[in-house]
Every structure is written in C-alpha cells, then in structure tokens.
mmCIF file of C-alpha atoms in Angstrom:
data_model
loop_
_atom_site.group_PDB
_atom_site.id
_atom_site.type_symbol
_atom_site.label_atom_id
_atom_site.label_comp_id
_atom_site.label_asym_id
_atom_site.label_seq_id
_atom_site.Cartn_x
_atom_site.Cartn_y
_atom_site.Cartn_z
ATOM 1 C CA MET A 138 114.273 174.553 70.436
ATOM 2 C CA GLN A 139 114.196 170.905 71.350
ATOM 3 C CA ASN A 140 117.134 168.859 72.742
ATOM 4 C CA PHE A 141 119.106 166.999 70.032
ATOM 5 C CA GLU A 142 122.092 164.605 69.310
ATOM 6 C CA ILE A 143 123.659 164.604 65.965
ATOM 7 C CA GLN A 144 126.482 162.408 64.712
ATOM 8 C CA THR A 145 127.918 163.134 61.025
ATOM 9 C CA PRO A 146 130.708 160.803 60.748
ATOM 10 C CA THR A 147 130.975 160.756 56.783
ATOM 11 C CA LYS A 148 134.339 161.934 55.736
ATOM 12 C CA LEU A 149 133.333 164.517 52.829
ATOM 13 C CA VAL A 150 136.070 164.727 49.710
ATOM 14 C CA PHE A 151 134.737 167.654 47.386
ATOM 15 C CA GLY A 152 136.138 169.004 44.262
ATOM 16 C CA LYS A 153 137.566 168.272 40.789
ATOM 17 C CA ASN A 154 139.565 165.016 40.596
ATOM 18 C CA THR A 155 138.566 163.820 44.016
ATOM 19 C CA GLN A 156 137.311 160.362 42.605
ATOM 20 C CA HIS A 157 141.195 159.396 42.257
ATOM 21 C CA GLN A 158 141.384 159.105 46.064
ATOM 22 C CA ILE A 159 138.773 156.566 46.578
ATOM 23 C CA GLY A 160 141.215 153.622 46.883
ATOM 24 C CA THR A 161 143.374 155.393 49.548
ATOM 25 C CA LEU A 162 140.246 156.583 51.297
ATOM 26 C CA ILE A 163 138.665 153.221 51.796
ATOM 27 C CA LYS A 164 141.682 150.983 52.205
ATOM 28 C CA PRO A 165 141.547 151.266 56.071
ATOM 29 C CA PHE A 166 137.854 149.829 55.988
ATOM 30 C CA ALA A 167 137.842 147.178 53.017
ATOM 31 C CA LYS A 168 139.558 144.294 51.618
ATOM 32 C CA LYS A 169 137.146 142.896 49.327
ATOM 33 C CA VAL A 170 134.426 145.597 47.959
ATOM 34 C CA LEU A 171 130.922 145.509 46.136
ATOM 35 C CA LEU A 172 131.148 147.997 43.478
ATOM 36 C CA HIS A 173 127.336 148.747 43.079
ATOM 37 C CA TYR A 174 126.204 151.436 40.157
ATOM 38 C CA GLY A 175 123.279 151.899 37.801
ATOM 39 C CA GLY A 176 123.694 151.922 34.048
ATOM 40 C CA GLY A 177 126.155 152.939 31.253
ATOM 41 C CA SER A 178 126.748 156.555 32.410
ATOM 42 C CA VAL A 179 129.530 155.777 35.126
ATOM 43 C CA LYS A 180 131.358 153.903 32.147
ATOM 44 C CA ARG A 181 130.810 156.769 29.429
ATOM 45 C CA SER A 182 131.828 159.356 31.922
ATOM 46 C CA GLY A 183 135.184 157.433 32.620
ATOM 47 C CA LEU A 184 134.224 157.131 36.419
ATOM 48 C CA TYR A 185 134.099 153.469 36.045
ATOM 49 C CA ASP A 186 137.674 153.054 34.822
ATOM 50 C CA ASP A 187 139.097 155.739 37.113
ATOM 51 C CA THR A 188 137.407 153.714 40.456
ATOM 52 C CA LYS A 189 138.615 150.572 39.375
ATOM 53 C CA LYS A 190 142.181 151.798 38.842
ATOM 54 C CA SER A 191 142.242 153.393 42.067
ATOM 55 C CA LEU A 192 140.824 150.340 43.908
ATOM 56 C CA THR A 193 143.660 148.082 42.040
ATOM 57 C CA ALA A 194 146.266 150.420 43.041
ATOM 58 C CA ALA A 195 145.346 150.377 46.439
ATOM 59 C CA ASP A 196 145.455 146.442 46.554
ATOM 60 C CA ILE A 197 141.540 146.103 46.951
ATOM 61 C CA GLU A 198 139.610 143.349 45.529
ATOM 62 C CA PHE A 199 136.040 143.867 44.108
ATOM 63 C CA VAL A 200 133.176 142.352 42.590
ATOM 64 C CA GLU A 201 130.552 144.336 40.582
ATOM 65 C CA LEU A 202 126.853 144.620 40.549
ATOM 66 C CA GLY A 203 125.258 147.149 38.132
ATOM 67 C CA GLY A 204 121.701 147.759 37.025
ATOM 68 C CA VAL A 205 120.337 149.969 39.752
ATOM 69 C CA VAL A 206 117.227 152.147 38.382
ATOM 70 C CA PRO A 207 115.445 155.082 39.959
ATOM 71 C CA ASN A 208 113.399 153.943 42.804
ATOM 72 C CA PRO A 209 115.847 151.112 43.512
ATOM 73 C CA ARG A 210 114.192 147.903 43.393
ATOM 74 C CA LEU A 211 114.398 145.272 46.344
ATOM 75 C CA SER A 212 115.095 142.325 43.691
ATOM 76 C CA LEU A 213 118.387 144.174 43.096
ATOM 77 C CA VAL A 214 119.413 144.381 46.635
ATOM 78 C CA HIS A 215 118.288 140.791 47.373
ATOM 79 C CA GLU A 216 120.769 139.975 44.416
ATOM 80 C CA GLY A 217 123.476 142.201 46.083
ATOM 81 C CA ILE A 218 123.134 140.529 49.619
ATOM 82 C CA ALA A 219 123.578 137.162 47.893
ATOM 83 C CA LEU A 220 126.534 138.213 45.797
ATOM 84 C CA CYS A 221 128.213 139.901 49.022
ATOM 85 C CA LYS A 222 127.996 136.504 51.168
ATOM 86 C CA LYS A 223 129.067 134.337 48.526
ATOM 87 C CA GLU A 224 132.054 136.368 47.788
ATOM 88 C CA GLY A 225 133.012 137.459 51.335
ATOM 89 C CA VAL A 226 132.684 141.296 50.623
ATOM 90 C CA ASP A 227 133.440 143.501 53.679
ATOM 91 C CA PHE A 228 132.570 146.923 52.144
ATOM 92 C CA VAL A 229 129.838 148.390 49.537
ATOM 93 C CA LEU A 230 131.043 151.377 47.245
ATOM 94 C CA ALA A 231 127.944 152.952 45.654
ATOM 95 C CA ILE A 232 128.760 154.856 42.364
ATOM 96 C CA GLY A 233 125.937 157.133 41.203
ATOM 97 C CA GLY A 234 122.994 159.132 42.684
ATOM 98 C CA GLY A 235 120.488 158.688 45.497
ATOM 99 C CA SER A 236 119.384 155.248 43.890
ATOM 100 C CA ALA A 237 122.600 153.533 43.860
ATOM 101 C CA ILE A 238 123.426 154.869 47.404
ATOM 102 C CA ASP A 239 120.175 153.740 48.879
ATOM 103 C CA SER A 240 120.528 150.156 47.239
ATOM 104 C CA ALA A 241 123.902 149.924 48.349
ATOM 105 C CA LYS A 242 122.824 151.061 51.989
ATOM 106 C CA ALA A 243 120.084 148.103 51.958
ATOM 107 C CA ILE A 244 122.630 145.626 50.774
ATOM 108 C CA ALA A 245 124.983 146.569 53.433
ATOM 109 C CA VAL A 246 122.081 146.041 55.885
ATOM 110 C CA GLY A 247 120.990 142.837 54.673
ATOM 111 C CA VAL A 248 124.477 141.331 54.538
ATOM 112 C CA LYS A 249 124.256 141.764 58.500
ATOM 113 C CA TYR A 250 120.647 140.425 58.762
ATOM 114 C CA ASP A 251 119.393 137.233 58.952
ATOM 115 C CA GLY A 252 115.865 137.538 57.628
ATOM 116 C CA ASP A 253 114.834 139.447 54.634
ATOM 117 C CA VAL A 254 116.216 142.997 54.621
ATOM 118 C CA TRP A 255 112.711 144.247 53.821
ATOM 119 C CA ASP A 256 111.661 143.460 57.495
ATOM 120 C CA ILE A 257 113.637 146.411 58.387
ATOM 121 C CA PHE A 258 111.779 148.629 55.631
ATOM 122 C CA ASP A 259 108.606 147.336 57.089
ATOM 123 C CA ASP A 260 109.191 148.093 60.784
ATOM 124 C CA LYS A 261 109.349 144.629 61.485
ATOM 125 C CA ALA A 262 112.938 144.478 62.837
ATOM 126 C CA GLN A 263 115.705 147.196 63.504
ATOM 127 C CA ILE A 264 119.083 147.722 62.053
ATOM 128 C CA THR A 265 121.520 146.258 64.633
ATOM 129 C CA ALA A 266 124.802 146.027 62.019
ATOM 130 C CA ALA A 267 125.808 146.845 58.364
ATOM 131 C CA LEU A 268 128.696 146.715 56.169
ATOM 132 C CA PRO A 269 130.465 150.143 56.011
ATOM 133 C CA VAL A 270 129.442 152.096 52.674
ATOM 134 C CA ALA A 271 131.347 154.771 50.814
ATOM 135 C CA VAL A 272 129.841 156.992 47.754
ATOM 136 C CA ILE A 273 131.248 158.571 44.620
ATOM 137 C CA LEU A 274 128.156 160.796 43.850
ATOM 138 C CA THR A 275 127.151 161.709 40.229
ATOM 139 C CA ILE A 276 123.954 163.342 40.700
ATOM 140 C CA PRO A 277 123.143 165.722 43.425
ATOM 141 C CA ALA A 278 119.553 165.133 44.553
ATOM 142 C CA ALA A 279 118.956 162.703 47.340
ATOM 143 C CA GLY A 280 121.522 163.716 49.901
ATOM 144 C CA SER A 281 122.109 160.201 50.715
ATOM 145 C CA GLU A 282 125.951 160.630 50.492
ATOM 146 C CA MET A 283 125.957 162.120 53.880
ATOM 147 C CA SER A 284 122.564 160.727 55.551
ATOM 148 C CA GLY A 285 121.850 157.679 57.323
ATOM 149 C CA ASN A 286 118.380 156.786 55.129
ATOM 150 C CA SER A 287 118.048 154.485 52.529
ATOM 151 C CA VAL A 288 114.447 154.146 50.410
ATOM 152 C CA VAL A 289 113.935 151.241 48.309
ATOM 153 C CA THR A 290 110.821 149.869 46.271
ATOM 154 C CA ASN A 291 109.172 146.568 46.893
ATOM 155 C CA GLU A 292 108.127 145.981 43.450
ATOM 156 C CA LYS A 293 106.124 142.901 44.006
ATOM 157 C CA LEU A 294 104.041 144.557 46.900
ATOM 158 C CA GLY A 295 103.887 148.252 44.778
ATOM 159 C CA ARG A 296 105.374 149.770 48.293
ATOM 160 C CA LYS A 297 108.075 151.943 48.657
ATOM 161 C CA TYR A 298 109.426 152.437 52.471
ATOM 162 C CA GLY A 299 112.557 154.200 53.979
ATOM 163 C CA MET A 300 114.702 152.925 56.770
ATOM 164 C CA GLY A 301 117.387 154.869 58.767
ATOM 165 C CA SER A 302 120.203 154.504 61.312
ATOM 166 C CA ASP A 303 123.840 156.167 61.670
ATOM 167 C CA LEU A 304 124.953 152.592 61.091
ATOM 168 C CA ILE A 305 124.528 153.346 57.138
ATOM 169 C CA ARG A 306 125.863 156.770 56.999
ATOM 170 C CA PRO A 307 128.700 156.634 54.293
ATOM 171 C CA VAL A 308 131.972 156.487 56.185
ATOM 172 C CA VAL A 309 133.338 158.319 52.943
ATOM 173 C CA SER A 310 131.837 160.373 50.392
ATOM 174 C CA ILE A 311 133.477 161.902 47.167
ATOM 175 C CA VAL A 312 131.861 164.771 45.266
ATOM 176 C CA ASN A 313 133.216 165.896 42.068
ATOM 177 C CA PRO A 314 130.725 168.398 40.815
ATOM 178 C CA ASP A 315 132.385 167.794 37.362
ATOM 179 C CA TYR A 316 130.159 164.476 36.933
ATOM 180 C CA PHE A 317 126.945 166.872 37.166
ATOM 181 C CA THR A 318 127.614 169.083 34.309
ATOM 182 C CA SER A 319 126.791 166.349 31.840
ATOM 183 C CA LEU A 320 123.728 165.369 33.446
ATOM 184 C CA PRO A 321 120.223 165.480 31.309
ATOM 185 C CA LYS A 322 118.467 168.611 32.209
ATOM 186 C CA GLU A 323 115.797 166.845 33.597
ATOM 187 C CA GLN A 324 117.910 165.618 36.226
ATOM 188 C CA LEU A 325 118.434 169.282 37.496
ATOM 189 C CA GLY A 326 114.758 169.695 38.096
ATOM 190 C CA TYR A 327 114.354 166.408 39.609
ATOM 191 C CA GLY A 328 117.481 166.963 41.800
ATOM 192 C CA VAL A 329 116.882 170.350 42.817
ATOM 193 C CA ALA A 330 113.185 169.612 44.025
ATOM 194 C CA ASP A 331 114.463 166.675 45.957
ATOM 195 C CA ILE A 332 116.865 169.028 48.011
ATOM 196 C CA ILE A 333 114.386 171.670 48.430
ATOM 197 C CA SER A 334 111.796 169.169 49.704
ATOM 198 C CA HIS A 335 114.402 167.942 52.430
ATOM 199 C CA ILE A 336 114.969 171.652 53.714
ATOM 200 C CA PHE A 337 111.171 172.123 53.637
ATOM 201 C CA GLU A 338 110.436 168.858 55.411
ATOM 202 C CA ARG A 339 112.647 170.386 58.251
ATOM 203 C CA TYR A 340 111.863 173.865 57.772
ATOM 204 C CA PHE A 341 108.235 173.915 58.409
ATOM 205 C CA THR A 342 107.703 173.343 61.877
ATOM 206 C CA ASN A 343 105.947 174.452 65.001
ATOM 207 C CA THR A 344 108.816 174.328 66.996
ATOM 208 C CA VAL A 345 109.882 178.071 68.145
ATOM 209 C CA ASN A 346 112.945 179.653 69.011
ATOM 210 C CA CYS A 347 114.967 177.928 66.129
ATOM 211 C CA ASP A 348 116.502 180.912 64.516
ATOM 212 C CA ILE A 349 119.854 179.407 63.955
ATOM 213 C CA THR A 350 118.434 176.623 61.790
ATOM 214 C CA ASP A 351 115.412 178.809 60.327
ATOM 215 C CA GLY A 352 118.286 180.867 58.935
ATOM 216 C CA MET A 353 120.491 178.022 57.757
ATOM 217 C CA CYS A 354 117.557 176.404 56.097
ATOM 218 C CA GLU A 355 116.549 180.015 54.429
ATOM 219 C CA THR A 356 120.078 180.704 53.129
ATOM 220 C CA ILE A 357 120.581 177.234 51.489
ATOM 221 C CA LEU A 358 116.880 177.314 49.729
ATOM 222 C CA ARG A 359 117.899 180.794 48.161
ATOM 223 C CA THR A 360 121.344 179.648 47.201
ATOM 224 C CA VAL A 361 120.086 176.243 45.600
ATOM 225 C CA MET A 362 117.286 178.076 43.917
ATOM 226 C CA LYS A 363 119.583 180.986 42.669
ATOM 227 C CA ASN A 364 122.413 178.575 41.414
ATOM 228 C CA ALA A 365 119.619 176.106 39.859
ATOM 229 C CA LEU A 366 118.502 178.710 37.474
ATOM 230 C CA LEU A 367 122.397 179.395 36.641
ATOM 231 C CA CYS A 368 122.687 175.710 35.830
ATOM 232 C CA ALA A 369 119.455 175.865 33.600
ATOM 233 C CA LYS A 370 120.932 178.320 31.537
ATOM 234 C CA ASP A 371 124.364 176.721 31.326
ATOM 235 C CA MET A 372 124.591 172.903 32.394
ATOM 236 C CA SER A 373 128.340 173.368 32.175
ATOM 237 C CA ASN A 374 128.790 175.792 35.014
ATOM 238 C CA TYR A 375 130.573 174.056 37.242
ATOM 239 C CA GLU A 376 130.537 176.578 40.173
ATOM 240 C CA ALA A 377 126.810 176.828 39.959
ATOM 241 C CA TRP A 378 126.613 172.845 40.230
ATOM 242 C CA ALA A 379 129.088 172.775 42.944
ATOM 243 C CA GLU A 380 126.780 175.272 44.912
ATOM 244 C CA VAL A 381 123.980 173.094 44.317
ATOM 245 C CA GLY A 382 125.613 169.732 45.211
ATOM 246 C CA LEU A 383 126.837 171.321 48.597
ATOM 247 C CA GLY A 384 123.364 172.649 49.210
ATOM 248 C CA GLY A 385 121.837 168.844 48.700
ATOM 249 C CA ILE A 386 124.520 167.529 51.147
ATOM 250 C CA ILE A 387 123.487 169.865 54.090
ATOM 251 C CA ALA A 388 120.047 169.503 53.106
ATOM 252 C CA HIS A 389 119.676 165.855 53.996
ATOM 253 C CA ASN A 390 122.649 165.305 56.782
ATOM 254 C CA ASN A 391 120.211 166.749 59.234
ATOM 255 C CA TRP A 392 122.127 169.772 60.400
ATOM 256 C CA LEU A 393 118.967 171.709 59.564
ATOM 257 C CA GLY A 394 116.742 169.786 61.247
ATOM 258 C CA ILE A 395 118.332 169.838 64.753
ATOM 259 C CA GLY A 396 116.403 171.073 67.758
ATOM 260 C CA ARG A 397 112.936 171.023 65.849
ATOM 261 C CA VAL A 398 110.173 168.861 65.192
ATOM 262 C CA GLN A 399 110.394 167.683 61.447
ATOM 263 C CA ASP A 400 107.307 166.893 58.932
ATOM 264 C CA TRP A 401 107.883 164.634 56.123
ATOM 265 C CA ALA A 402 104.279 164.472 54.784
ATOM 266 C CA CYS A 403 105.332 165.197 51.395
ATOM 267 C CA HIS A 404 107.703 162.715 51.020
ATOM 268 C CA GLY A 405 105.073 160.114 52.317
ATOM 269 C CA MET A 406 102.547 161.201 49.783
ATOM 270 C CA GLU A 407 105.109 161.206 47.142
ATOM 271 C CA HIS A 408 106.296 157.677 47.760
ATOM 272 C CA GLU A 409 102.808 156.442 46.749
ATOM 273 C CA LEU A 410 103.127 158.268 43.409
ATOM 274 C CA SER A 411 106.570 156.568 42.874
ATOM 275 C CA ALA A 412 105.444 153.037 43.895
ATOM 276 C CA PHE A 413 102.080 153.538 41.401
ATOM 277 C CA ASN A 414 103.601 154.525 38.376
ATOM 278 C CA ASP A 415 107.446 154.790 38.974
ATOM 279 C CA VAL A 416 107.342 158.554 38.958
ATOM 280 C CA ALA A 417 110.609 160.299 39.550
ATOM 281 C CA HIS A 418 110.957 161.333 43.091
ATOM 282 C CA GLY A 419 111.695 164.876 42.437
ATOM 283 C CA ALA A 420 109.094 165.397 39.874
ATOM 284 C CA GLY A 421 106.405 163.920 42.295
ATOM 285 C CA LEU A 422 107.558 166.372 45.293
ATOM 286 C CA ALA A 423 107.387 169.466 42.815
ATOM 287 C CA VAL A 424 103.810 168.573 42.192
ATOM 288 C CA LEU A 425 102.979 167.920 45.646
ATOM 289 C CA THR A 426 104.900 170.359 47.711
ATOM 290 C CA PRO A 427 102.738 173.616 46.527
ATOM 291 C CA ALA A 428 99.353 171.692 47.494
ATOM 292 C CA TRP A 429 100.459 170.654 50.706
ATOM 293 C CA MET A 430 101.449 174.256 51.282
ATOM 294 C CA LYS A 431 97.925 175.482 50.240
ATOM 295 C CA TYR A 432 96.272 173.014 52.415
ATOM 296 C CA VAL A 433 98.156 173.408 55.658
ATOM 297 C CA TYR A 434 99.499 176.797 55.894
ATOM 298 C CA LYS A 435 96.763 178.311 58.174
ATOM 299 C CA GLU A 436 97.833 175.854 60.719
ATOM 300 C CA ASN A 437 100.952 178.105 61.268
ATOM 301 C CA ILE A 438 100.545 181.181 59.034
ATOM 302 C CA ASN A 439 103.494 183.106 60.565
ATOM 303 C CA MET A 440 105.838 180.267 59.408
ATOM 304 C CA PHE A 441 104.774 180.699 55.840
ATOM 305 C CA VAL A 442 104.951 184.306 55.722
ATOM 306 C CA GLN A 443 108.646 184.011 57.110
ATOM 307 C CA PHE A 444 109.200 181.367 54.184
ATOM 308 C CA ALA A 445 107.575 183.896 51.648
ATOM 309 C CA VAL A 446 109.357 187.074 52.635
ATOM 310 C CA ASN A 447 112.771 185.538 53.599
ATOM 311 C CA VAL A 448 113.045 182.880 50.876
ATOM 312 C CA MET A 449 110.900 183.970 48.006
ATOM 313 C CA GLY A 450 111.393 187.570 48.426
ATOM 314 C CA VAL A 451 107.787 188.710 48.442
ATOM 315 C CA SER A 452 107.340 192.374 49.671
ATOM 316 C CA GLN A 453 103.610 193.026 50.478
ATOM 317 C CA SER A 454 101.375 194.652 53.165
ATOM 318 C CA PHE A 455 101.815 192.550 56.369
ATOM 319 C CA ARG A 456 98.062 193.400 56.801
ATOM 320 C CA ASP A 457 97.104 190.649 54.575
ATOM 321 C CA PRO A 458 99.235 187.582 55.409
ATOM 322 C CA ASP A 459 97.205 185.128 53.351
ATOM 323 C CA ALA A 460 98.359 187.118 50.237
ATOM 324 C CA ILE A 461 101.918 187.162 51.152
ATOM 325 C CA VAL A 462 101.667 183.394 51.697
ATOM 326 C CA LEU A 463 99.789 182.684 48.344
ATOM 327 C CA GLU A 464 102.494 184.945 46.464
ATOM 328 C CA GLY A 465 105.183 183.040 48.001
ATOM 329 C CA ILE A 466 103.637 179.684 46.909
ATOM 330 C CA SER A 467 103.003 181.034 43.399
ATOM 331 C CA ARG A 468 106.619 181.990 43.126
ATOM 332 C CA LEU A 469 107.903 178.547 44.106
ATOM 333 C CA GLU A 470 105.717 177.161 41.475
ATOM 334 C CA GLN A 471 106.820 179.489 38.687
ATOM 335 C CA PHE A 472 110.625 178.576 39.993
ATOM 336 C CA TYR A 473 109.619 174.759 39.551
ATOM 337 C CA LYS A 474 108.238 175.890 35.895
ATOM 338 C CA LYS A 475 111.581 177.405 34.994
ATOM 339 C CA ILE A 476 113.576 174.302 35.714
ATOM 340 C CA GLY A 477 111.446 172.342 33.780
ATOM 341 C CA LEU A 478 109.019 170.583 36.233
ATOM 342 C CA SER A 479 105.474 169.518 36.009
ATOM 343 C CA LEU A 480 103.135 171.047 38.507
ATOM 344 C CA THR A 481 100.049 168.475 38.081
ATOM 345 C CA LEU A 482 99.373 164.874 38.514
ATOM 346 C CA SER A 483 97.813 164.500 35.378
ATOM 347 C CA GLU A 484 101.177 165.397 33.786
ATOM 348 C CA LEU A 485 102.607 162.396 35.783
ATOM 349 C CA ASP A 486 99.901 160.117 34.734
ATOM 350 C CA ILE A 487 98.255 159.610 37.928
ATOM 351 C CA PRO A 488 94.433 159.404 37.559
ATOM 352 C CA GLU A 489 92.299 160.428 40.208
ATOM 353 C CA SER A 490 90.779 156.948 40.623
ATOM 354 C CA ALA A 491 94.047 156.084 42.384
ATOM 355 C CA PHE A 492 93.793 158.981 44.808
ATOM 356 C CA GLU A 493 92.173 156.999 47.712
ATOM 357 C CA ASP A 494 94.196 153.935 47.781
ATOM 358 C CA MET A 495 97.347 155.977 47.375
ATOM 359 C CA ALA A 496 96.259 158.203 50.445
ATOM 360 C CA LYS A 497 95.138 155.335 52.530
ATOM 361 C CA LYS A 498 98.750 153.549 51.895
ATOM 362 C CA ALA A 499 100.560 156.634 52.744
ATOM 363 C CA THR A 500 98.694 156.955 56.076
ATOM 364 C CA GLY A 501 98.487 153.176 56.941
ATOM 365 C CA ALA A 502 94.722 152.980 56.652
ATOM 366 C CA PHE A 503 94.903 150.722 53.705
ATOM 367 C CA PHE A 504 96.611 147.964 56.093
ATOM 368 C CA GLY A 505 94.099 148.921 58.983
ATOM 369 C CA ASN A 506 96.823 150.876 60.965
ATOM 370 C CA GLU A 507 96.250 154.316 60.108
ATOM 371 C CA HIS A 508 98.813 156.560 61.917
ATOM 372 C CA GLY A 509 98.376 159.755 59.979
ATOM 373 C CA ILE A 510 101.670 161.670 58.409
ATOM 374 C CA GLY A 511 103.310 164.901 59.185
ATOM 375 C CA ASN A 512 103.769 166.932 62.200
ATOM 376 C CA PHE A 513 103.137 170.335 60.946
ATOM 377 C CA LYS A 514 99.538 169.417 60.458
ATOM 378 C CA LYS A 515 98.701 165.642 60.912
ATOM 379 C CA LEU A 516 97.388 164.189 57.720
ATOM 380 C CA MET A 517 94.598 161.380 57.746
ATOM 381 C CA TRP A 518 93.871 159.816 54.285
ATOM 382 C CA GLN A 519 91.029 162.179 53.641
ATOM 383 C CA ASP A 520 93.409 164.855 54.259
ATOM 384 C CA VAL A 521 96.001 163.125 51.655
ATOM 385 C CA VAL A 522 93.196 162.782 49.038
ATOM 386 C CA GLU A 523 92.177 166.548 48.926
ATOM 387 C CA ILE A 524 96.006 167.212 48.709
ATOM 388 C CA TYR A 525 95.939 165.178 45.825
ATOM 389 C CA ARG A 526 92.981 166.645 44.252
ATOM 390 C CA LEU A 527 94.513 170.220 44.652
ATOM 391 C CA CYS A 528 97.264 169.156 42.210
ATOM 392 C CA LYS A 529 95.338 167.061 40.010
#
C-alpha cells in the first residue's frame, strides 16, 4: 500500500424529501446563487419549484442557466461564467446528473480565473480558486456529487478533457433516490456502467497489500450489479436505487483509490468516443471495458482471477487461470446486456476509419506529445487501436 492523503469535505444529505433543505444548507456559503440545470425534467419532476421555494425561504437570491446536455459543452460554461460575473454570483448550485455538476464546477473555476477556463482543462494552468458548489442529484452515475473532478467537451476543437482539485468538491450534495425512479431505462444502463468503471479504474492495479480497498471495491461492485438488475425489473424500486446511488457516490469520492496506483485508460479511450460522436459516457465504457480487460489481463493475471472469483462468482479449476478470467469477462458482458447496453462500437456508430485518430488523440500522439495512458499496462496509440478493434 502506498502513502496517501484524502479529504472529502462534502456534506452528504441522503434520502426522501431532502431537497427541501437546500436553502438552509447553503445559506452559510451563499448570498446570490447560479441555479444550473439541464432540460425540462427538473421542472416536470417538481424539483425546480422545490428548489426555488427553498432558496427564497432562506433569503438567497438566484439567477438561472439551463441547457446543459450530456457531455457538457464549453460554450455553455463560458455563458455561465459571464452571467456569474455580471450578476455578482458567489455560489453555484447544480441540479441534475454528472453533466450539470461538471458544467457547474467548470463555471465555478472560470469565474475565479482571469483567462479562458479551457486553459485548465488543457493543462496550461492550475486551479487556484473556485466559487463554492452544491448539488441536488437526479441521476446516479458520474459520482461528481462528491468528487473533485469535472469533464467538459470543447465542441469547437472536438476534445473532451477533465480537470480536478479538492477546491471543486461540492460543499453540500443532496441525494434523494426518489428522483431516480422516474428515469428513462437507458439511463440506468449508462449510469451503472459509469459507476462500475469508476471502481474498475481504481481496482485494477499492480499495487500490492491493498486488501481493505480490494474488499471495498468488490463489495460495492457486487452490490451495484445486484441492485441494478432489480431496478431493471422495477424502475420504481426506491431501495434498489438507493443502493445504486450510494454505490455511485463511494465509487468516485476516491475512498476506493487510496493507497493504490489507479489506471484510467478506459476513461481516456472513451472520451474520444464522446468527442467524436457524442456517445453517452456509460455506453462507451460498457463497450470498451471488456475489450480492455481482454487486452491487458496477462500483465497481472492474478488480479483478474480475483475479480472473476470474488465479483463475478466464477468457480472453475485454478489450474486454468486464463479460463477463469475469460469467464469473468464474459459474465460482465452478459450483465451489461441485461441492463440494455451495447457491446460493439458499430452499435455506437463509431467507424473503424476513426480508430487511429481517436487512439492518437487519447494518447497525445496526435498533438506530437505521446505519453501513453493507463498504469495497469501503459497503452500507446497502437495499443488503443487494437482495443478499439477488439470491440468493433
């Protein structure tokens, strides 16, 4: 186990009717708030009205900016920064899923940065300050409600990059699983695939003596998968959604990553799918993850045997570890199918002709700065092309 530091300052308020507390909870931090959200679902659900009533009751002024879309756009972030500066906003409140939260975080950073906030996503500058952010979550997936990360798409450049800092961890996050029960069924698959991937990116490591976090990862993987199947059978199952939602939070607040070298190759490869064809993040991860597993597992076969046995329940002769691993991967693919996810890039309308450019962008080779991605096995652009081909 490696040395580590972790700080998780977010106050998590979880359960039924918790949205009514938002005004009281952010009152110590906020005088004037940017209310940031996506489309009409927050209004149809009544959450929009509940939020406005709570802010008004707490004597908190607010301005609004809707329009967040999946794979949130830099152009809307720029609009939000300008609005906050014009209106003297001192706090950003996101209502929605990971896209609204990530967009809100980018706005919070941009208000405090003199240049273009894209400089920070492009590693040309560091986060030194940000407005405080709070969240009312409506979709369990990205884990952005307790993480210090934000991912935004620059639609003009066709790039999807992330940034991270404890300065953008939300100060308050409200999670009411009642709002999950009315989600479209495809959102279950996308969200669960994202949650699972956040765990995999931490779980698959060559760092040894990490029994505590290994066990935590395995328990949450089993729990999320079990309850995702229950949700798929009955999308109104509050208790199952609560388990999935809590799993999504723990998956990405980094408690599962402490003391171990993390990977993140699958996320790097998937960001290129989203930038190329606006693919839903979870949909892309579900396609890429099994292919990545097949490509890298021999680097540390024992780690994958552990996964197959402890998570996927494979029980076969240990004389043939390859067979155990491949059965575990097959069971993961079967699980993705059961929750309505695709398993090929062709189903996501990603042509083979795009593989090389995407691979070179993912690894930096396209920009003359190849650095490779991942740590379980360092992947150069040729490796990434092969992984894309495994799932074409």
